[in-house]
XYZ file of N, CA, C and O in Angstrom:
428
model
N 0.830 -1.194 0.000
C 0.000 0.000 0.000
C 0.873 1.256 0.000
O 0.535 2.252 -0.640
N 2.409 1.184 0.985
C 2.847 2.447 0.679
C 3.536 2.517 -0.452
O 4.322 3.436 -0.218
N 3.753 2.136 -1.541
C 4.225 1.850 -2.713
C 2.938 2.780 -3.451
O 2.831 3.956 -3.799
N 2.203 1.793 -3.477
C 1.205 2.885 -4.134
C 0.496 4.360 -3.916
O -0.095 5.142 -4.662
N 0.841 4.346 -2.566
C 0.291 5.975 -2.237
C 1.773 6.409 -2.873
O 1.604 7.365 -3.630
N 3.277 5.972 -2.796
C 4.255 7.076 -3.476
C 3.660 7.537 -4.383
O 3.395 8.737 -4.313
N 3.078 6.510 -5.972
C 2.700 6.267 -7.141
C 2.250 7.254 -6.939
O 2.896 8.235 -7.307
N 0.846 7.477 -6.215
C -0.191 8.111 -6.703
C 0.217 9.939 -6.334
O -0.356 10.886 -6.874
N 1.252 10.041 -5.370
C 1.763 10.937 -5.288
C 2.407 11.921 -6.288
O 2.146 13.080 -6.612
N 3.503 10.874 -6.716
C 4.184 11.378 -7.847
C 3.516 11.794 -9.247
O 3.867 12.718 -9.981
N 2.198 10.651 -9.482
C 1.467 11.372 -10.499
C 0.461 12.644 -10.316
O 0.041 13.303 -11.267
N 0.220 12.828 -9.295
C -0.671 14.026 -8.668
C 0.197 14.945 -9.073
O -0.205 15.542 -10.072
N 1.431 15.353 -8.606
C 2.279 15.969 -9.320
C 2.878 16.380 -10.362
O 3.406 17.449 -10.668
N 2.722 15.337 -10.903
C 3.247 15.277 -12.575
C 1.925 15.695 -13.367
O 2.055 16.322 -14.418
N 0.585 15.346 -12.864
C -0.741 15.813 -13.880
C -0.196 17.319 -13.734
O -0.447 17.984 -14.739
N 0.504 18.032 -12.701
C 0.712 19.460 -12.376
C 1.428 20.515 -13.244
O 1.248 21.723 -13.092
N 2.151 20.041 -14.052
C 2.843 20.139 -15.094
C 2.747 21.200 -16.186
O 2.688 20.679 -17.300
N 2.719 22.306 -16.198
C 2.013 22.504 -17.125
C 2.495 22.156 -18.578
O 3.408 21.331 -18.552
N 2.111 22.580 -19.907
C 2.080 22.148 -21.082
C 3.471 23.236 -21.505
O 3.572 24.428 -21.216
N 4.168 22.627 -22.048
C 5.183 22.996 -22.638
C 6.381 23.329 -21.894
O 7.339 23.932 -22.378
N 6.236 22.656 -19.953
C 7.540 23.108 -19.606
C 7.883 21.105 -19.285
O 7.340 20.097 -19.736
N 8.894 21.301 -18.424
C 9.236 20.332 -17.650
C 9.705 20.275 -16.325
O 10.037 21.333 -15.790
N 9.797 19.113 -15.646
C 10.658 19.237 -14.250
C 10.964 18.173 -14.033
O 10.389 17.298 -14.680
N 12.329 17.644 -12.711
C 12.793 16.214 -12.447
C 12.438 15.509 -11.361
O 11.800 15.814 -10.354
N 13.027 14.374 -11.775
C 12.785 13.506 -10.990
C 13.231 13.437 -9.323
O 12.868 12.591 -8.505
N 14.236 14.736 -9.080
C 14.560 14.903 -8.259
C 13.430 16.292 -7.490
O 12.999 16.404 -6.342
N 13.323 16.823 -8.231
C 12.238 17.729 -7.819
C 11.243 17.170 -7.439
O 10.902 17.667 -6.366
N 10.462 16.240 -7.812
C 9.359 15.923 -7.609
C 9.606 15.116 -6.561
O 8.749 15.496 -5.763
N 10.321 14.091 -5.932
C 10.688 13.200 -4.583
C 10.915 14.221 -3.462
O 10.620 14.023 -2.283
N 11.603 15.595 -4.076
C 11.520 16.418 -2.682
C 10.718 17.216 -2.381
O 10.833 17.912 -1.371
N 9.363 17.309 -3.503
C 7.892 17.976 -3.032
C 7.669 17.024 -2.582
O 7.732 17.498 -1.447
N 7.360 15.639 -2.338
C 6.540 14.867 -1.925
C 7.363 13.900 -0.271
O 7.110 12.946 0.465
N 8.311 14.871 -0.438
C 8.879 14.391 0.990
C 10.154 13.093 0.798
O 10.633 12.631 1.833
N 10.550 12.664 -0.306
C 11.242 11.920 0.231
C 12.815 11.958 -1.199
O 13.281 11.162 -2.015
N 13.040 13.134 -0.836
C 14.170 13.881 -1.446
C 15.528 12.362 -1.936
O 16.341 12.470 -2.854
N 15.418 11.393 -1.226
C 16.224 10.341 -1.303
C 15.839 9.111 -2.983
O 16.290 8.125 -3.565
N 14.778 10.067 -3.047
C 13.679 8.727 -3.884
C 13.717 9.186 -5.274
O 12.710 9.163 -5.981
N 14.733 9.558 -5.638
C 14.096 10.423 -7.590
C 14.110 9.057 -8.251
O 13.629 8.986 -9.382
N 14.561 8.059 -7.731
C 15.003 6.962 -8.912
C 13.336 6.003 -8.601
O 12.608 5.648 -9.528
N 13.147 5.839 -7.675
C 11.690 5.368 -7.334
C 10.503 6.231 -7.871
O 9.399 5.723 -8.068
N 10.871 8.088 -8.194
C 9.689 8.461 -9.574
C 9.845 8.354 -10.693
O 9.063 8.873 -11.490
N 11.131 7.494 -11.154
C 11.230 7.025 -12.400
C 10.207 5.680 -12.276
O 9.151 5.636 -12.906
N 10.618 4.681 -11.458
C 9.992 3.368 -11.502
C 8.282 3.705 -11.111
O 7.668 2.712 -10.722
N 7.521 4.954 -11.181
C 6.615 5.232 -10.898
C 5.758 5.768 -12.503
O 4.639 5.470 -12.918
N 6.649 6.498 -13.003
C 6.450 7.076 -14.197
C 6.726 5.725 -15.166
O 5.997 5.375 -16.094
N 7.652 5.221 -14.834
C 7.624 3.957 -16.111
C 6.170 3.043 -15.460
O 5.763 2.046 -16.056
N 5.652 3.438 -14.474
C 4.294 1.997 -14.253
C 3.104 3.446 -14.841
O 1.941 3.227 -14.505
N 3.210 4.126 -15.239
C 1.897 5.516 -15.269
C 2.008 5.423 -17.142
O 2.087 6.522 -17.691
N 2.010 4.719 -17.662
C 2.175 4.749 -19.038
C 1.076 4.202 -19.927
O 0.935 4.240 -21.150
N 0.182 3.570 -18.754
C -1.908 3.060 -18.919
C -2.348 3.846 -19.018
O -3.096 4.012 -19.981
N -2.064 5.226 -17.673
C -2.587 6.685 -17.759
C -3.086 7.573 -18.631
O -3.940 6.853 -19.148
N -3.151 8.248 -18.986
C -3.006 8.836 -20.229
C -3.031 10.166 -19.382
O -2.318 11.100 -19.750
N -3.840 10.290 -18.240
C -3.633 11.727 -17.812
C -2.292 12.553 -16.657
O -2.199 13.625 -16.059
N -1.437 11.308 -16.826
C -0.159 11.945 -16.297
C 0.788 11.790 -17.207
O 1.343 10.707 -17.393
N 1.116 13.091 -17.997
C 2.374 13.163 -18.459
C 3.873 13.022 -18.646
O 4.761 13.769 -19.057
N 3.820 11.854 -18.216
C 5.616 11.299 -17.794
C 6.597 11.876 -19.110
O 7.819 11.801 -18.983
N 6.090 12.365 -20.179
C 7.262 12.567 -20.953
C 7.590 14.022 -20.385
O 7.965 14.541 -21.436
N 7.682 14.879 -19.564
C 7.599 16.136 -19.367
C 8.479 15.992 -18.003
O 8.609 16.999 -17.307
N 8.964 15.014 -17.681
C 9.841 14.206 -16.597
C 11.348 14.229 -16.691
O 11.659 13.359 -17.504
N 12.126 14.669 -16.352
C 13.487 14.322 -17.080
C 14.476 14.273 -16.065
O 13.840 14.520 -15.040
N 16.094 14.032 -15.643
C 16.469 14.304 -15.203
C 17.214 15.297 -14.787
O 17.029 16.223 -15.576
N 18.079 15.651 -13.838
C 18.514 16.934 -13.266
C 19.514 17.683 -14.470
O 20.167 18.645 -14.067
N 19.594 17.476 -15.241
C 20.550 17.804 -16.181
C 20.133 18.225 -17.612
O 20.796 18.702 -18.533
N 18.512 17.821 -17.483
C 17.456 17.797 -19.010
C 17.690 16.953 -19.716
O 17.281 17.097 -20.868
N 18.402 15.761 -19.396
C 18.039 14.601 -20.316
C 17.107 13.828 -20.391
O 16.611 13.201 -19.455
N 16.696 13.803 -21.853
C 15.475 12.414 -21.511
C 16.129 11.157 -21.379
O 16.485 10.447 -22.319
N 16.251 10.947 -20.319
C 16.718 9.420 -19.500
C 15.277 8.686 -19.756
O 15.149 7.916 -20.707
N 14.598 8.863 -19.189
C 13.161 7.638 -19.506
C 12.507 7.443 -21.075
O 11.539 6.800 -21.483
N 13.367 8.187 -21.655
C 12.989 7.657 -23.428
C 12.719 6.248 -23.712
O 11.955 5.923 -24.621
N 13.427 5.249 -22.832
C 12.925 4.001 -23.785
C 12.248 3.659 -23.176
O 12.039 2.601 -23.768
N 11.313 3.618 -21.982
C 10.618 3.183 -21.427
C 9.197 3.660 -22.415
O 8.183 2.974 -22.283
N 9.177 4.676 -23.252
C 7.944 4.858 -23.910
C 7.872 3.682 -25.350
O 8.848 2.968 -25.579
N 6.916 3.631 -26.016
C 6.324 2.884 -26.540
C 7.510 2.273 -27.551
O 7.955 1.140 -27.735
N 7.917 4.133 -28.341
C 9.283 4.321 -29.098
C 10.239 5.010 -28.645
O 10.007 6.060 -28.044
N 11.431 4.580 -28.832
C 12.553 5.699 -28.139
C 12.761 7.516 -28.221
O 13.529 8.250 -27.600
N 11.642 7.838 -29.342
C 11.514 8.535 -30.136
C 10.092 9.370 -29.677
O 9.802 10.478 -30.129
N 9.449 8.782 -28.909
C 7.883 9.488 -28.281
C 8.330 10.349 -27.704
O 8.175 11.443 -28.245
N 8.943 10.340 -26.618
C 9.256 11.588 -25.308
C 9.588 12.499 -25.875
O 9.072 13.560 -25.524
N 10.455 12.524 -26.850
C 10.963 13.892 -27.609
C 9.735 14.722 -28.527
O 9.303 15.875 -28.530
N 9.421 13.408 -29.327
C 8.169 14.195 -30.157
C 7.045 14.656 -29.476
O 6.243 15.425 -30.007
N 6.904 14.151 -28.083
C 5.692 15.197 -27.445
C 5.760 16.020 -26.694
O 4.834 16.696 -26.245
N 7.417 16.107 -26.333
C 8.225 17.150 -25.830
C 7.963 18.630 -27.278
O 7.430 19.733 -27.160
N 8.480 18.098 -28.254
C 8.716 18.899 -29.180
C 7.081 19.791 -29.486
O 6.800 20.988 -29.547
N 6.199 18.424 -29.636
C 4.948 19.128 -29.636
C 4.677 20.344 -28.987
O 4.299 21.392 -29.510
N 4.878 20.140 -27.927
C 4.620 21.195 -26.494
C 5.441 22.308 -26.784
O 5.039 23.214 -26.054
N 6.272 22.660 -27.391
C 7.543 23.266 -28.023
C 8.757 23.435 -26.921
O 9.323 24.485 -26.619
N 8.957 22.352 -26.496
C 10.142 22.403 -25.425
C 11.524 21.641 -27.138
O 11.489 20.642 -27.856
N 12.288 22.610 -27.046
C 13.227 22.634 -27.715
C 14.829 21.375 -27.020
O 15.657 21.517 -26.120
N 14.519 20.099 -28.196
C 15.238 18.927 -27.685
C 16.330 18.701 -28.463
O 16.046 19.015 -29.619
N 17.423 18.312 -28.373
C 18.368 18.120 -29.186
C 19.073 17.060 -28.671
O 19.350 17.005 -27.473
N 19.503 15.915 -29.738
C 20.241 14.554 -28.813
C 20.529 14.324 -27.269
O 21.392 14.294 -26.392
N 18.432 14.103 -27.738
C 17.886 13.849 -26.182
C 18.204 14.427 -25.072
O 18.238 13.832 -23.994
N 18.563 16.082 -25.291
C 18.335 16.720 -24.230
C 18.171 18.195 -24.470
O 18.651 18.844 -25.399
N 17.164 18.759 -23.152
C 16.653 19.706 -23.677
C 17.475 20.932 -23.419
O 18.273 21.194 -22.519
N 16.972 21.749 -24.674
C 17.894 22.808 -25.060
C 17.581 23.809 -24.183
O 16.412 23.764 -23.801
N 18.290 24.760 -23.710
C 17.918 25.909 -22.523
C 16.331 25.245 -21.412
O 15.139 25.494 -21.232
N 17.475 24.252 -20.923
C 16.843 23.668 -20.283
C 16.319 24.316 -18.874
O 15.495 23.676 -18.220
N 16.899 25.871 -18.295
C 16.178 26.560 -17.051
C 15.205 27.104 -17.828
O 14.112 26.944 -17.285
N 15.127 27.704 -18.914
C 13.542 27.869 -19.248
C 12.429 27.492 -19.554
O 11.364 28.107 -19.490
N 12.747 25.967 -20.065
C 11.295 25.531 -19.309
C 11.308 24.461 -17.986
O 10.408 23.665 -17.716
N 12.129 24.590 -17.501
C 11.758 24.051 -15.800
C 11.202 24.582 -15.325
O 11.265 25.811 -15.351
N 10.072 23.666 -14.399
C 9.223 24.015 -13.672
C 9.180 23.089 -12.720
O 9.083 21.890 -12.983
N 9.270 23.693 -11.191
C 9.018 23.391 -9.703
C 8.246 23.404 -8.910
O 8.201 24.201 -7.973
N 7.176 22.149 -9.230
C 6.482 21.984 -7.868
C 6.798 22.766 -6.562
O 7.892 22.704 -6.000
N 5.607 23.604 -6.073
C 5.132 24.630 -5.075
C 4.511 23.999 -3.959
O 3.632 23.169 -4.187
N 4.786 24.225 -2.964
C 3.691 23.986 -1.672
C 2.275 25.418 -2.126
O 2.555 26.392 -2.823
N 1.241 25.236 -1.690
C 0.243 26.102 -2.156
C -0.576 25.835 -0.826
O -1.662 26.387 -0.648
């Protein structure tokens, strides 16, 4: 059960997202309290891929790489719906990557 309340945590967060930015995996473990855990909202985001309403491609790591690329359908999705959104990607990582980061808020 606490496995799945992380889950449902991390995607509460990630629906938060807005459209065309991104944020990491490390960000999001230390809104939700457990700053030790970014690699456990990867293994959260790779099980949220049934979803359709949490955006895991908008996920990346601390550096703007798309690290979870192959976990999507094609190695090639995360970028193209990155790109959609117009977050600017280049061999799988994103380009002026502080402007579109975005950080989960306490509210």
């Amino acid at each position: 059960m606490e496995e799945q309340d992380f889950y449902h945590k991390v995607y509460n967060v990630t629906r938060q997202i807005p459209l065309g930015r991104v944020t990491t995996y490390g960000s999001i473990a230390k809104f939700i309290g457990a700053p030790q855990s970014a690699r456990v909202v990867g293994y959260a985001l790779n099980a949220s891929h049934g979803l359709p309403d949490v955006p895991a491609h908008r996920v990346v790591n601390r550096k703007g790489l798309l690290t979870g690329r192959h976990h999507f359908a094609t190695p090639d999705l995360m970028e193209k719906r990155l790109k959609k959104e117009g977050v600017k990607v280049e061999n799988n990582q994103i380009i002026n990557f502080e402007k579109y980061l975005w950080q989960p808020e306490q509210h």
